[in-house]
Coordinates of C-alpha atoms and ligand atoms in Angstrom, one line a residue:
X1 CA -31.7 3.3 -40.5
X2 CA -35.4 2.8 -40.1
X3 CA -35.4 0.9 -37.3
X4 CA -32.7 2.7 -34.9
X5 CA -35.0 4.5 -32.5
X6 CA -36.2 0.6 -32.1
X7 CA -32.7 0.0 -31.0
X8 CA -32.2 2.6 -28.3
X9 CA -36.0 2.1 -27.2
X10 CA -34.7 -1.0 -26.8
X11 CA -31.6 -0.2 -24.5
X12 CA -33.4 1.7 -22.4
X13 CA -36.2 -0.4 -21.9
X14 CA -34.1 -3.9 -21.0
X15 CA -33.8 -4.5 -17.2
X16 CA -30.0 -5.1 -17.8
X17 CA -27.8 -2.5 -17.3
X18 CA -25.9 -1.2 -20.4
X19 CA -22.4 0.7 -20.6
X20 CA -20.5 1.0 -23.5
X21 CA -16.9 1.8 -22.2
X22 CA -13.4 2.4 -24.5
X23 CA -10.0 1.5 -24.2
X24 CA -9.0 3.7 -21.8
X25 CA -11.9 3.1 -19.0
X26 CA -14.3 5.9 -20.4
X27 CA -18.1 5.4 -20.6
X28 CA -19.2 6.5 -23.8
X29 CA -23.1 5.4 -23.3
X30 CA -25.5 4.3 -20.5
X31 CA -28.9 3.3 -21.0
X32 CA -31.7 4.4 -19.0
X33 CA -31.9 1.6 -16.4
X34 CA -27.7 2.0 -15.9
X35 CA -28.5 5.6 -14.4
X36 CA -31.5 4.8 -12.7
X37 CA -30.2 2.2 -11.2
X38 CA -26.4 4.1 -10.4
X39 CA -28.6 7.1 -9.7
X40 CA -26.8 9.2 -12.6
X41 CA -28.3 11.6 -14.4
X42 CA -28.0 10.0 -17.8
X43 CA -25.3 12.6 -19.4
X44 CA -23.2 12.8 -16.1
X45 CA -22.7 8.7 -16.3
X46 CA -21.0 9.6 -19.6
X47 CA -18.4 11.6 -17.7
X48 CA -17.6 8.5 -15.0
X49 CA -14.6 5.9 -15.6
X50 CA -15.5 2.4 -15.4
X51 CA -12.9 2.0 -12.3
X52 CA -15.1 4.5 -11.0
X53 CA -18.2 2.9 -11.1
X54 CA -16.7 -0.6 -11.1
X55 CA -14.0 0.2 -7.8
X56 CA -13.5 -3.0 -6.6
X57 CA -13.5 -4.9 -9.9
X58 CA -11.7 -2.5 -12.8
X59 CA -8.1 -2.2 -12.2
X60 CA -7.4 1.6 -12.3
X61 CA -4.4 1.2 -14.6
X62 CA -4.6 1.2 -18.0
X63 CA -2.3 -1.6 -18.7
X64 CA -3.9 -3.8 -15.8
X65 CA -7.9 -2.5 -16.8
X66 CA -7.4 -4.0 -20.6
X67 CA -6.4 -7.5 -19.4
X68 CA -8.6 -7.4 -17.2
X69 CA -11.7 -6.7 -19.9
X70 CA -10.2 -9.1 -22.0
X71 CA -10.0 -11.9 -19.3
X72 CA -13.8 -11.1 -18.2
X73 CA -14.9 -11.5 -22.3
X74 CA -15.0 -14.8 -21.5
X75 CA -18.7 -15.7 -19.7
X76 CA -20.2 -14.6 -16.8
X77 CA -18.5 -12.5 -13.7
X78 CA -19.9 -11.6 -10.8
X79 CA -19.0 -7.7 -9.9
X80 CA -20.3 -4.6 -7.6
X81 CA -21.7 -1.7 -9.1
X82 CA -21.1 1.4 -6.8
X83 CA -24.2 4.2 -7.3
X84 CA -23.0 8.2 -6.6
X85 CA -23.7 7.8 -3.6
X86 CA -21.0 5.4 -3.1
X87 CA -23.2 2.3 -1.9
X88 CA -23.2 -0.8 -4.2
X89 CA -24.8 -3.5 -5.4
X90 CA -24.0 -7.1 -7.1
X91 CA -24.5 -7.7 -10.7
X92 CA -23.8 -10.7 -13.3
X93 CA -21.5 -8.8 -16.1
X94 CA -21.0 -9.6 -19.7
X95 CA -18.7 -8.3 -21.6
X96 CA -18.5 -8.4 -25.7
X97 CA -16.0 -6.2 -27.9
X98 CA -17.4 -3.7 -30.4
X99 CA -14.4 -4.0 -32.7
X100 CA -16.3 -2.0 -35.7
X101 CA -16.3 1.0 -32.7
X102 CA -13.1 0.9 -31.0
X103 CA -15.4 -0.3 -27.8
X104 CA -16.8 -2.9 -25.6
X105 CA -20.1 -3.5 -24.5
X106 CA -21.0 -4.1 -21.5
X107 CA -24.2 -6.4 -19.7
X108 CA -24.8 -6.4 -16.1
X109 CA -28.0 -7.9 -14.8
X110 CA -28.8 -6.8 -11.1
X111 CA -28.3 -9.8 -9.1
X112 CA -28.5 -7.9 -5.0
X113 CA -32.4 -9.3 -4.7
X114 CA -31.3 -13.2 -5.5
X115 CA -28.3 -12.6 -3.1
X116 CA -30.5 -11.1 -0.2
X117 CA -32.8 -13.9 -0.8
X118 CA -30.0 -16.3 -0.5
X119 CA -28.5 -14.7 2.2
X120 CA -31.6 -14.9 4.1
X121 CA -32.2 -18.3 3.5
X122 CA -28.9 -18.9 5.0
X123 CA -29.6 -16.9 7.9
X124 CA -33.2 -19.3 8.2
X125 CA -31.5 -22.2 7.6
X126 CA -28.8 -21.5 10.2
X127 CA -31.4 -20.7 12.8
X128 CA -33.4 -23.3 12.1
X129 CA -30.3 -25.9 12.9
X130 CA -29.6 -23.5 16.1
X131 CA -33.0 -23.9 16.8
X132 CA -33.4 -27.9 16.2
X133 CA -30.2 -27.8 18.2
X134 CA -31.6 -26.3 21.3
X135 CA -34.7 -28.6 21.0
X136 CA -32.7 -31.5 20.8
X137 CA -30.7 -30.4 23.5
X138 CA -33.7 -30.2 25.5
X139 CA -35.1 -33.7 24.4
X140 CA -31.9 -35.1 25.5
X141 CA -31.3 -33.7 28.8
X142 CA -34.9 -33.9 30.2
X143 CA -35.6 -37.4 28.7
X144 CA -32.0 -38.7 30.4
X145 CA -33.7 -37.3 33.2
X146 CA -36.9 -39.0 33.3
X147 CA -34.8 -42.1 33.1
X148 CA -34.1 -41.6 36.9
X149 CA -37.6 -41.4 38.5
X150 CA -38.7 -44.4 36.5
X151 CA -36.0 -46.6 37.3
X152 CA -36.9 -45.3 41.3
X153 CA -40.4 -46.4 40.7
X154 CA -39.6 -49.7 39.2
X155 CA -36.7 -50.4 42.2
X156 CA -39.4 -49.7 44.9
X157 CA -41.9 -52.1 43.1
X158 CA -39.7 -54.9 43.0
X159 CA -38.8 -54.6 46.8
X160 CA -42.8 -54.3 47.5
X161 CA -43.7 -57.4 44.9
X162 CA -40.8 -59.3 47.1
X163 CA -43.1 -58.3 50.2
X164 CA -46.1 -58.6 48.9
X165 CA -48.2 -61.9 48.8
X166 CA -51.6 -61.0 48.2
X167 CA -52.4 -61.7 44.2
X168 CA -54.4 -59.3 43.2
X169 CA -51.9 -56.6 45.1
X170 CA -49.2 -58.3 43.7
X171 CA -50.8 -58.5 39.6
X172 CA -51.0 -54.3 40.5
X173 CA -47.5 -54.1 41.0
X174 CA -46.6 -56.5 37.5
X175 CA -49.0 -53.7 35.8
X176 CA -47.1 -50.9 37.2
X177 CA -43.7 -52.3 36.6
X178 CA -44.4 -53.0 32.5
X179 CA -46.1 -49.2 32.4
X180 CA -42.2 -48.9 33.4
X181 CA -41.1 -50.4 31.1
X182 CA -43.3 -49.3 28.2
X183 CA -42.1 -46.4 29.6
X184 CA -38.3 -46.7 29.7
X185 CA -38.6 -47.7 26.3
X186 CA -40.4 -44.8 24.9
X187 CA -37.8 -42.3 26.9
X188 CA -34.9 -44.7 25.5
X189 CA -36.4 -43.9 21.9
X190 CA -37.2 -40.0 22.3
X191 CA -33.3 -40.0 23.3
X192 CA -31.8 -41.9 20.4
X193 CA -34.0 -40.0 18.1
X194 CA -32.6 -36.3 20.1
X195 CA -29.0 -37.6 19.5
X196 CA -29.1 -38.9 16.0
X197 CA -31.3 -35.4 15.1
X198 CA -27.9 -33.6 16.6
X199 CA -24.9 -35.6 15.1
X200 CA -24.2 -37.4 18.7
X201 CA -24.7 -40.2 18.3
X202 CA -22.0 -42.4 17.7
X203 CA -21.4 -45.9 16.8
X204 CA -19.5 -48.1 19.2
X205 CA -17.2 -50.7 18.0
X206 CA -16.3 -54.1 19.7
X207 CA -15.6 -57.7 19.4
X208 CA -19.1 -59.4 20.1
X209 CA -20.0 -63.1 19.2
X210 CA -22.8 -63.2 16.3
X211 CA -24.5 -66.4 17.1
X212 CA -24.5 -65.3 21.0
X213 CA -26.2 -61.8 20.5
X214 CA -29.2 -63.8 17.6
X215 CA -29.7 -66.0 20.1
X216 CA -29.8 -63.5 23.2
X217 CA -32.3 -61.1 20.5
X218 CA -34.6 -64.3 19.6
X219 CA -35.1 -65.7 23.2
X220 CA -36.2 -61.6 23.9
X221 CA -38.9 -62.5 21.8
X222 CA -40.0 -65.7 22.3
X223 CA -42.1 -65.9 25.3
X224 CA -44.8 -63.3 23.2
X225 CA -44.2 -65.4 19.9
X226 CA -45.4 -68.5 22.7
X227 CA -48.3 -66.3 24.2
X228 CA -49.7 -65.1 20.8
X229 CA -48.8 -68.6 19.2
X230 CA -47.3 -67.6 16.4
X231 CA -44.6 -69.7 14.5
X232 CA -41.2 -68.1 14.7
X233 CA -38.5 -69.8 12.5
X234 CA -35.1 -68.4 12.3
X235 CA -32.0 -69.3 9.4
X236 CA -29.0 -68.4 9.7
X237 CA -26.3 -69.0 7.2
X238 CA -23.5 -71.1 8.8
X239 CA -20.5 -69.4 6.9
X240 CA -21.1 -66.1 8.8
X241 CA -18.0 -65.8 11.2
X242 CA -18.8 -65.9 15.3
X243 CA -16.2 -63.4 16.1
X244 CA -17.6 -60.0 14.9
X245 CA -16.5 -57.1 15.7
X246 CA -19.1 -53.7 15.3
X247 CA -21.7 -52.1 17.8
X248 CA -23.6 -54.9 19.2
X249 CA -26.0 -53.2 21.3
X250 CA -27.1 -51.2 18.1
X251 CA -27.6 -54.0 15.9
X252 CA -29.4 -55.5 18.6
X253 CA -31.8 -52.8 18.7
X254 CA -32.4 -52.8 15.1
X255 CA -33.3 -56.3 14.8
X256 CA -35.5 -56.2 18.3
X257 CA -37.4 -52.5 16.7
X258 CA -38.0 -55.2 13.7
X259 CA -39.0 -58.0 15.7
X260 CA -41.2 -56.6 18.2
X261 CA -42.9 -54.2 15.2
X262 CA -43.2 -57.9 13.1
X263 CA -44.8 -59.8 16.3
X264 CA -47.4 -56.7 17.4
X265 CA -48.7 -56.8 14.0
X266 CA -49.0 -60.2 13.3
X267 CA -51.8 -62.5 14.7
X268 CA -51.7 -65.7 13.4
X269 CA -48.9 -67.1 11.4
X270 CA -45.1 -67.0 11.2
X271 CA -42.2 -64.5 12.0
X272 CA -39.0 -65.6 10.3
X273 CA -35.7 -64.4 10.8
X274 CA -33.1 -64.6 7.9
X275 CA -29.8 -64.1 8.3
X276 CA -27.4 -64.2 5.0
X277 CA -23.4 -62.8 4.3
X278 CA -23.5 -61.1 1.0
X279 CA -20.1 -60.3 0.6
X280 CA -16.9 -60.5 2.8
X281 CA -13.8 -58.6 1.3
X282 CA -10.7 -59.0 3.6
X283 CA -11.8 -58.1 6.8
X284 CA -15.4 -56.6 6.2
X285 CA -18.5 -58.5 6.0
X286 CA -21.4 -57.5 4.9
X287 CA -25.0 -59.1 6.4
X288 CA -28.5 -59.1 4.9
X289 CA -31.1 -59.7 7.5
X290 CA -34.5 -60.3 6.8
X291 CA -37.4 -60.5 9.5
X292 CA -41.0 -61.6 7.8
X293 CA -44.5 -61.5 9.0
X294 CA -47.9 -63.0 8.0
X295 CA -49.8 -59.9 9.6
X296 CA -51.5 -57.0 8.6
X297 CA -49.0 -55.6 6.1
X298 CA -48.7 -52.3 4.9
X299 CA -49.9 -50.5 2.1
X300 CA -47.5 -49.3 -1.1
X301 CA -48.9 -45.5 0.0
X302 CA -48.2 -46.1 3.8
X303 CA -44.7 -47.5 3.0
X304 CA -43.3 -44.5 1.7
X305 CA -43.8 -42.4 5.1
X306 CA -42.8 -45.6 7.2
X307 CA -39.2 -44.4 8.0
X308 CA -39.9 -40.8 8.6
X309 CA -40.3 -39.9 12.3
X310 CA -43.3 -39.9 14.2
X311 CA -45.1 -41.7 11.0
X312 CA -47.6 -44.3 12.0
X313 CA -49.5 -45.8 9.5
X314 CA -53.0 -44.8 10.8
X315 CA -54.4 -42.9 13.8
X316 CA -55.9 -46.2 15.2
X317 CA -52.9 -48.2 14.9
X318 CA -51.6 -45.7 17.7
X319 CA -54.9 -46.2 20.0
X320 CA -54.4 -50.2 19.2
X321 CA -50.7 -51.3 19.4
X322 CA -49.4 -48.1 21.0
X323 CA -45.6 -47.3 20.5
X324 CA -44.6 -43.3 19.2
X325 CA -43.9 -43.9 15.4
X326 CA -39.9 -43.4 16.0
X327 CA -38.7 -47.3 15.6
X328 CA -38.1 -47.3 12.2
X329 CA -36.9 -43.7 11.9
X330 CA -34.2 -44.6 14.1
X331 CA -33.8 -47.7 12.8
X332 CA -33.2 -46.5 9.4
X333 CA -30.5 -43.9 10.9
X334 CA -28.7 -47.0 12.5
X335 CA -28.7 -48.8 9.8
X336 CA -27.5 -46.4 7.7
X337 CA -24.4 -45.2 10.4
X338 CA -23.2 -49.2 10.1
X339 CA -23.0 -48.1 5.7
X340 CA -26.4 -50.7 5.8
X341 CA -30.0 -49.8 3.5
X342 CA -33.3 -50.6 4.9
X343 CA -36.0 -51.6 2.6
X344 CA -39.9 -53.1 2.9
X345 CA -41.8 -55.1 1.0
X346 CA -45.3 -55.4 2.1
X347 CA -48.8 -56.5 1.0
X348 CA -52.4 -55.2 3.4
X349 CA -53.4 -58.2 4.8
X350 CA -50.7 -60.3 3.6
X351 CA -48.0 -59.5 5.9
X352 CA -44.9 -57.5 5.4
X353 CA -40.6 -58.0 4.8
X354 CA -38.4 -56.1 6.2
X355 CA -34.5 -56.1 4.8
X356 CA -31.7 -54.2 5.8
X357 CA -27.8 -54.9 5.4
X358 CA -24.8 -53.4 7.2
X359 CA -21.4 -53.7 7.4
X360 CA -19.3 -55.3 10.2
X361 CA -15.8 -56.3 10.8
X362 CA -14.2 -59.7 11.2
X363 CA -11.7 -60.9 13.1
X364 CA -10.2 -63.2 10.8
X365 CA -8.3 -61.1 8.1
X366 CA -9.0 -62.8 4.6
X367 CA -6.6 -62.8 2.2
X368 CA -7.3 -61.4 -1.3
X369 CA -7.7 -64.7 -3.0
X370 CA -10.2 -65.7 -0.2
X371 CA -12.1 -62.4 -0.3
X372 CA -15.2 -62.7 -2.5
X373 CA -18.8 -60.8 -3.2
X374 CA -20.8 -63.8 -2.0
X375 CA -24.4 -62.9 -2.9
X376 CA -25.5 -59.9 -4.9
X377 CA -27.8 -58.2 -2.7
X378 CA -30.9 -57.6 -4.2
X379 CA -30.8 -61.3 -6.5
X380 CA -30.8 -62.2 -2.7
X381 CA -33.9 -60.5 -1.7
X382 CA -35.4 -61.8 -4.3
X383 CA -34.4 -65.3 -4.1
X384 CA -35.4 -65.5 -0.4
X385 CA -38.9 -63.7 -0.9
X386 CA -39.6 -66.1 -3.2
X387 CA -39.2 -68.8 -0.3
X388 CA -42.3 -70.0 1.8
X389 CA -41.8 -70.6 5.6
X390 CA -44.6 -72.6 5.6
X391 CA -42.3 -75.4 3.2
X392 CA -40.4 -76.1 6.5
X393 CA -43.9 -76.4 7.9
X394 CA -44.9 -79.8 6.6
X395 CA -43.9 -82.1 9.2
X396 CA -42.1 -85.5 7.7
X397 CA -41.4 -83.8 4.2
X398 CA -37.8 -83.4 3.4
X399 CA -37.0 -80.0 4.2
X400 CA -38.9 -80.5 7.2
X401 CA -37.0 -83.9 8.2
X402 CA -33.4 -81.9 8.0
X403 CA -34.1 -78.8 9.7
X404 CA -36.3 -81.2 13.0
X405 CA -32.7 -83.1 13.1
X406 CA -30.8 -80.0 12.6
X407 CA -32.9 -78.0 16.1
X408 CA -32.8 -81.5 17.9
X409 CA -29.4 -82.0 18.0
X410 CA -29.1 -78.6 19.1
X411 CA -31.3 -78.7 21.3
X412 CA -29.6 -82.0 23.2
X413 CA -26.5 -79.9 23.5
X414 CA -28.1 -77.2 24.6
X415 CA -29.7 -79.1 27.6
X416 CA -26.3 -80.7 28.4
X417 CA -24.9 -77.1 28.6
X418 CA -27.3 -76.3 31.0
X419 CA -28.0 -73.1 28.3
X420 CA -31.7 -73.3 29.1
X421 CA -32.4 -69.4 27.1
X422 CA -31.5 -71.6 23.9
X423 CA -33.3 -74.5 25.0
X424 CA -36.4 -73.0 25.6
X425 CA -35.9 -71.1 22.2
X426 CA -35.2 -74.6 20.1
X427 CA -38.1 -76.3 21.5
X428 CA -40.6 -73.4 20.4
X429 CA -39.0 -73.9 17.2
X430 CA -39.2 -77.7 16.9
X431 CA -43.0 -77.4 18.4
X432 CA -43.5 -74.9 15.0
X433 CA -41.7 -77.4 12.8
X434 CA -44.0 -80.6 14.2
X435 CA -47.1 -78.5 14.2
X436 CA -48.4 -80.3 11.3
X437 CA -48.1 -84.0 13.7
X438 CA -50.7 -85.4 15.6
X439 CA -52.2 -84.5 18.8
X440 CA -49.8 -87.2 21.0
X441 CA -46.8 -85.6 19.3
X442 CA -47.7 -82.0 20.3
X443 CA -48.4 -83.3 23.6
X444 CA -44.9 -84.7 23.8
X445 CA -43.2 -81.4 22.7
X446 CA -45.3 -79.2 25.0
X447 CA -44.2 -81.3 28.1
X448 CA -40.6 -81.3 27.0
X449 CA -40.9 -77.4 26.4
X450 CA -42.4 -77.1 30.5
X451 CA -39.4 -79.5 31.6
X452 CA -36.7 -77.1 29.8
X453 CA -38.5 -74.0 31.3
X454 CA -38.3 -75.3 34.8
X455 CA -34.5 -76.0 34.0
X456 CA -35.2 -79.6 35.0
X457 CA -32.5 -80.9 33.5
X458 CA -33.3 -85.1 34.1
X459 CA -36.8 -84.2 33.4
X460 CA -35.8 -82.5 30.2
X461 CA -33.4 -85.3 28.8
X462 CA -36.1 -87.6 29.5
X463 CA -38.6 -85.7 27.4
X464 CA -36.1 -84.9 24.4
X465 CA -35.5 -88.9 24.3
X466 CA -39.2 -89.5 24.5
X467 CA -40.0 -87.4 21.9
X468 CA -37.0 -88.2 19.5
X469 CA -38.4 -91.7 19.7
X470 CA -42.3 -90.5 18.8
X471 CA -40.7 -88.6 15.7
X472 CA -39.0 -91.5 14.6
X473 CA -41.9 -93.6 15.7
X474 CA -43.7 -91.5 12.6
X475 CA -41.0 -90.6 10.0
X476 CA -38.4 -93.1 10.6
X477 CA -35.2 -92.4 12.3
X478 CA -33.4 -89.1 11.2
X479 CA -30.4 -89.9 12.8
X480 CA -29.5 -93.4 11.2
X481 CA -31.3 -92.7 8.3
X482 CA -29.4 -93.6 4.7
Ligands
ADP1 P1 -43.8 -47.6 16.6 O1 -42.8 -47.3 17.7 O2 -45.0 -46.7 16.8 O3 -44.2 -49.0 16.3 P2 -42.4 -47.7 14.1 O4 -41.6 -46.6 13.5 O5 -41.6 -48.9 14.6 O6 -43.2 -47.0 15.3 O7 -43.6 -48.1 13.2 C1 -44.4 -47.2 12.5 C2 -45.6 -47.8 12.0 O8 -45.3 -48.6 10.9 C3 -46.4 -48.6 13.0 O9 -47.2 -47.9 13.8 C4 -47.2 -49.5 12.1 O10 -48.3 -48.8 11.6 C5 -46.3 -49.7 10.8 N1 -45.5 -51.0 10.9 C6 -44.2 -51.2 11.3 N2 -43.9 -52.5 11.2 C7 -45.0 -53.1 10.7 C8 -45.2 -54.5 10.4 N3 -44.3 -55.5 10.5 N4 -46.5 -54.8 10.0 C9 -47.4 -53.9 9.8 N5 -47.3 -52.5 10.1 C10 -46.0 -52.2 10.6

């Protein structure tokens, strides 16, 4: 035929080895890049067997070597080609029949370069984790360390600020003990981050009372929400059970890494807490949580880094607000260990959202019939980002009205209970919810707020009944109303 040189040319040119084998085992053709590669002269790979070159693959038998052939028509195999001098190498084999011819034909493509490369990407990879594994190590042991010094700095201040009654000495010794426990903080951070990085961190599960721990995180926060005088407004929905039962501490630090990152950048404005059950399914519930800020927001480019470690969002932010870019990183890692997402909406300059769900336990076992998928979760983001804090702002509107009766009456309690953390945290509410009043109003919450801070509880009861009486004074009685 004209063209049959173009075939062999051909053959010998591909970079896939070609045998073409018989019946019985024989090789009845190579082409050029087969002996090169086997190191055959080209003649002498005609005299080999394909159990020969093929050792561990080709069944010697005849019987076994012809089932085996057939079974390896069908796609791709992986197989070791051994060269003369007996070292090997992988290949991917095809095999077609050459019925016209008796024969088979026979593709292998050299594969040992991929495999090496994989093999030594394994080899990097597993070093790498040894490596991270040391460093983490490392972090761990000498951060848990540092722990000890500081806390022997902090004790010794405290005994000298006890002794100490000179002010200026004594505003020193308040400078040195919160470098402590900026400083505490950071080390507490560096190790959480070390033990998530190495798998050992674990998540510890116990009964803990909901309402107890939001108020406890809250009145953490308050007296800088007070200082800064920012409105801080918290909702949470009623039907979530009290008795929990999941790692406490952990979700604590979640919500106080969003708070404190919410309060920092905000300077005038809200923070608003939101608390919602999504779903509760026998004895699992799940909680959306939602902590909002009118302050300096983040932009759509910024936010994709934001939960990556050691990401702040610029240079100066570091110089300004300090902190070491690990909060949400580790934040996002706990959220994710209680089966939770974390997510942000944010606008620069308009403030930002964070959201984030988990998954706890409850101690009341519902029945099928009572179990139920309460909200979908992202119709509830949406729902409740759609909401303005500033509605419950307007002092005398509706909303407004409910939620002052709703913190009052708490508030009363509170006082009774001698519970003055909660009291102290209701009043800073109320004094955000009557902030739209008059002067004389805000006069009246503000000395009712000093009362409940000195625990002065006759002095307190006085104030909430003076001031119940200058609301209703203004907007009519909330307590008798129709
Ligand atoms: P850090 O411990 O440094 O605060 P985080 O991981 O908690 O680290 O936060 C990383 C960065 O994300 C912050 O430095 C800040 O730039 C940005 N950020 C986080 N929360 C907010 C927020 N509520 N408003 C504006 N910027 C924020």
């Amino acid at each position: 035929m004209e063209f049959e040189w173009l075939n062999s040319r051909i053959a010998d040119e591909t970079i896939e080895l070609v045998l073409l084998f018989n019946e019985e085992g024989s090789i009845l053709y190579g082409n050029q890049t087969a002996a090169a590669r086997l190191e055959y002269d080209k003649d002498k790979l005609t005299k080999c067997s394909m159990s020969q070159i093929f050792r561990q693959d080709f069944p010697n038998s005849p019987d076994g070597f012809i089932t085996f052939v057939k079974k390896s028509m069908k796609g791709v195999s992986e197989m070791a080609m051994y060269r003369s001098n007996n070292s090997c190498f992988s290949v991917n084999v095809r095999i077609f029949p050459e019925d016209e011819i008796d024969a088979y034909l026979l593709l292998a493509e050299d594969i040992s370069a991929q495999k090496n490369m994989n093999m030594r990407i394994r080899e990097l990879k597993e070093k790498e984790k040894e490596n991270n594994r040391a460093r983490n190590e490392f972090t761990a042991n000498v951060t848990h360390e540092l722990r000890t010094p500081v806390n022997g700095i902090k004790g010794h201040v405290l005994e000298l600020l006890e002794e100490i009654e000179e002010p200026d000495q004594k505003k020193t010794l308040d400078i040195i003990l919160s470098c402590c426990d900026n400083m505490y903080s950071i080390i507490n951070d560096v190790l959480d981050f070390a033990k998530l990085e190495s798998g050992k961190f674990v998540i510890d599960e116990k009964p803990f009372d909901f309402q107890e721990m939001m108020d406890k995180v809250i009145a953490t926060h308050s007296a800088v929400v007070n200082k800064k005088e920012l409105r801080m407004s918290v909702d949470i929905d009623e039907k979530i059970p009290r008795a929990l039962i999941g790692d406490e501490l952990r979700l604590t630090q979640i919500l106080n890494n969003l708070l404190s990152n919410a309060i920092k950048f905000t300077t005038v404005g809200f923070v608003n807490v939101v608390v919602g059950m999504t779903r509760r399914v026998n004895d699992e519930v799940e909680l959306f949580f939602m902590v909002r800020d009118s302050g300096i927001g983040i932009s759509e480019k910024e936010q994709d880094r934001l939960f990556q470690s050691f990401s702040q969002v610029d240079a100066s932010i570091t110089r300004r607000f300090g902190g070491t870019g690990l909060g949400l990183a580790i934040t996002k890692q706990l959220v994710e260990m209680m089966h939770g997402d974390i997510h942000v909406e944010s606008e620069k300059g308009k403030g930002s959202t964070f959201s984030f769900s988990v998954k706890l336990k409850s101690e009341q076992v519902l029945d099928d019939k009572q179990s139920q998928v309460l909200v979908n979760w992202s119709e509830y983001v949406k729902e409740e980002s759609g909401q303005n804090v500033d509605r419950l702002m307007h002092f005398g509107e509706a909303e407004n009205r409910e939620e002052l009766k709703k913190r009052m009456d708490k508030l009363v309690l509170s006082i009774e209970m001698g519970a003055w953390d909660k009291a102290e945290l209701l009043a800073s509410t109320i004094k955000t919810l009557i902030e739209s009043g008059d002067d004389d109003l805000k006069r009246q919450v503000l000395r009712m707020e000093m009362a409940i801070r000195k625990s002065n509880y006759d002095k307190s009861m006085d104030m909430y009944g003076r001031l119940k009486d200058a609301i209703t004074e203004r907007i009519g009685d909330l307590w008798n109303a129709e």
